[in-house]
mmCIF file of C-alpha atoms in Angstrom:
data_model
loop_
_atom_site.group_PDB
_atom_site.id
_atom_site.type_symbol
_atom_site.label_atom_id
_atom_site.label_comp_id
_atom_site.label_asym_id
_atom_site.label_seq_id
_atom_site.Cartn_x
_atom_site.Cartn_y
_atom_site.Cartn_z
ATOM 1 C CA THR A 922 95.312 97.786 87.081
ATOM 2 C CA ALA A 923 95.021 95.647 90.268
ATOM 3 C CA ALA A 924 92.687 93.238 88.077
ATOM 4 C CA SER A 925 95.474 92.523 85.538
ATOM 5 C CA LEU A 926 98.191 92.116 88.247
ATOM 6 C CA ILE A 927 96.069 89.409 89.714
ATOM 7 C CA GLY A 928 95.145 87.703 86.472
ATOM 8 C CA LEU A 929 99.183 87.720 85.957
ATOM 9 C CA ALA A 930 99.468 86.496 89.555
ATOM 10 C CA ASN A 931 97.021 83.740 89.013
ATOM 11 C CA CYS A 932 98.810 82.570 85.790
ATOM 12 C CA ASP A 933 102.167 82.674 87.921
ATOM 13 C CA ARG A 934 100.385 80.470 90.623
ATOM 14 C CA GLN A 935 99.307 78.047 88.317
ATOM 15 C CA GLU A 936 102.645 77.254 86.481
ATOM 16 C CA GLY A 937 104.246 77.142 90.017
ATOM 17 C CA ARG A 938 106.148 80.454 89.645
ATOM 18 C CA TYR A 939 105.544 81.286 93.642
ATOM 19 C CA ALA A 940 107.679 83.917 94.187
ATOM 20 C CA SER A 941 106.578 85.701 90.897
ATOM 21 C CA ALA A 942 103.122 85.056 91.840
ATOM 22 C CA GLU A 943 103.503 86.667 95.344
ATOM 23 C CA ALA A 944 105.245 89.914 94.114
ATOM 24 C CA LEU A 945 102.298 90.529 91.656
ATOM 25 C CA PHE A 946 99.790 89.866 94.519
ATOM 26 C CA ASP A 947 101.795 92.445 96.764
ATOM 27 C CA ARG A 948 101.682 95.023 94.026
ATOM 28 C CA ALA A 949 98.001 94.494 93.148
ATOM 29 C CA LEU A 950 96.911 94.307 96.633
ATOM 30 C CA ALA A 951 98.578 97.782 97.242
ATOM 31 C CA LEU A 952 96.714 99.303 94.456
ATOM 32 C CA CYS A 953 93.374 98.162 96.725
ATOM 33 C CA ARG A 954 94.161 100.172 99.709
ATOM 34 C CA GLY A 955 92.447 103.267 100.488
ATOM 35 C CA PRO A 956 94.165 106.276 101.836
ATOM 36 C CA ASP A 957 94.043 105.281 105.528
ATOM 37 C CA GLY A 958 95.908 101.876 104.635
ATOM 38 C CA GLN A 959 92.825 100.031 104.811
ATOM 39 C CA TYR A 960 91.776 97.511 101.900
ATOM 40 C CA LYS A 961 88.635 98.698 99.832
ATOM 41 C CA ALA A 962 85.627 95.965 99.678
ATOM 42 C CA ARG A 963 86.767 95.440 96.193
ATOM 43 C CA ALA A 964 90.130 93.435 97.521
ATOM 44 C CA ALA A 965 88.365 90.648 98.957
ATOM 45 C CA GLU A 966 88.118 88.490 95.645
ATOM 46 C CA PHE A 967 91.787 89.396 95.360
ATOM 47 C CA LEU A 968 92.628 88.359 98.984
ATOM 48 C CA GLN A 969 91.095 85.200 98.143
ATOM 49 C CA ASP A 970 93.376 84.071 95.416
ATOM 50 C CA TYR A 971 95.913 85.535 97.449
ATOM 51 C CA ALA A 972 95.093 82.726 100.369
ATOM 52 C CA ALA A 973 95.013 80.084 97.937
ATOM 53 C CA LEU A 974 98.601 80.790 97.002
ATOM 54 C CA LEU A 975 99.485 81.058 100.804
ATOM 55 C CA ARG A 976 97.856 77.406 101.538
ATOM 56 C CA GLU A 977 99.572 76.169 98.202
ATOM 57 C CA THR A 978 102.982 77.237 99.697
ATOM 58 C CA GLY A 979 102.619 75.886 103.185
ATOM 59 C CA ARG A 980 101.551 78.860 104.929
ATOM 60 C CA GLY A 981 98.076 77.824 106.288
ATOM 61 C CA PRO A 982 97.832 80.103 109.116
ATOM 62 C CA ARG A 983 98.544 83.119 107.365
ATOM 63 C CA ALA A 984 96.051 81.730 104.656
ATOM 64 C CA ALA A 985 93.546 81.537 107.473
ATOM 65 C CA GLU A 986 94.224 85.262 108.511
ATOM 66 C CA ILE A 987 93.732 86.575 105.130
ATOM 67 C CA GLU A 988 90.488 84.752 104.775
ATOM 68 C CA ASP A 989 89.502 86.298 107.920
ATOM 69 C CA LEU A 990 89.843 89.682 106.723
ATOM 70 C CA VAL A 991 88.034 88.796 103.516
ATOM 71 C CA SER A 992 84.975 87.550 105.373
ATOM 72 C CA SER A 993 85.245 91.130 107.626
ATOM 73 C CA LEU A 994 85.519 92.894 103.893
ATOM 74 C CA GLN A 995 82.536 91.050 102.180
ATOM 75 C CA LYS A 996 80.643 91.791 105.768
ATOM 76 C CA ARG A 997 81.468 95.759 105.036
ATOM 77 C CA GLY A 998 80.522 95.359 101.632
ATOM 78 C CA GLU A 999 77.084 94.127 102.533
ATOM 79 C CA SER A 1000 76.397 96.610 104.812
ATOM 80 C CA THR A 1001 77.159 99.618 102.373
ATOM 81 C CA GLN A 1002 74.687 97.956 99.750
#
């Protein structure tokens, strides 16, 4: 499941295995997309972890883009509850 892959990715991230962590994030996040290619609301917490990886690897601008996406997903999730 996506949650399992994210757990593994975070373990790799904490151990400094960034390439492996990023590959696992990519696989997990692919599972969080709907048929239209858009992320489902549940992807927000996974994307936050991915943004942390990006910041740790010196990709702050990309992390900021992901964090904006997280905000958007969270707002969308709130409006459907």
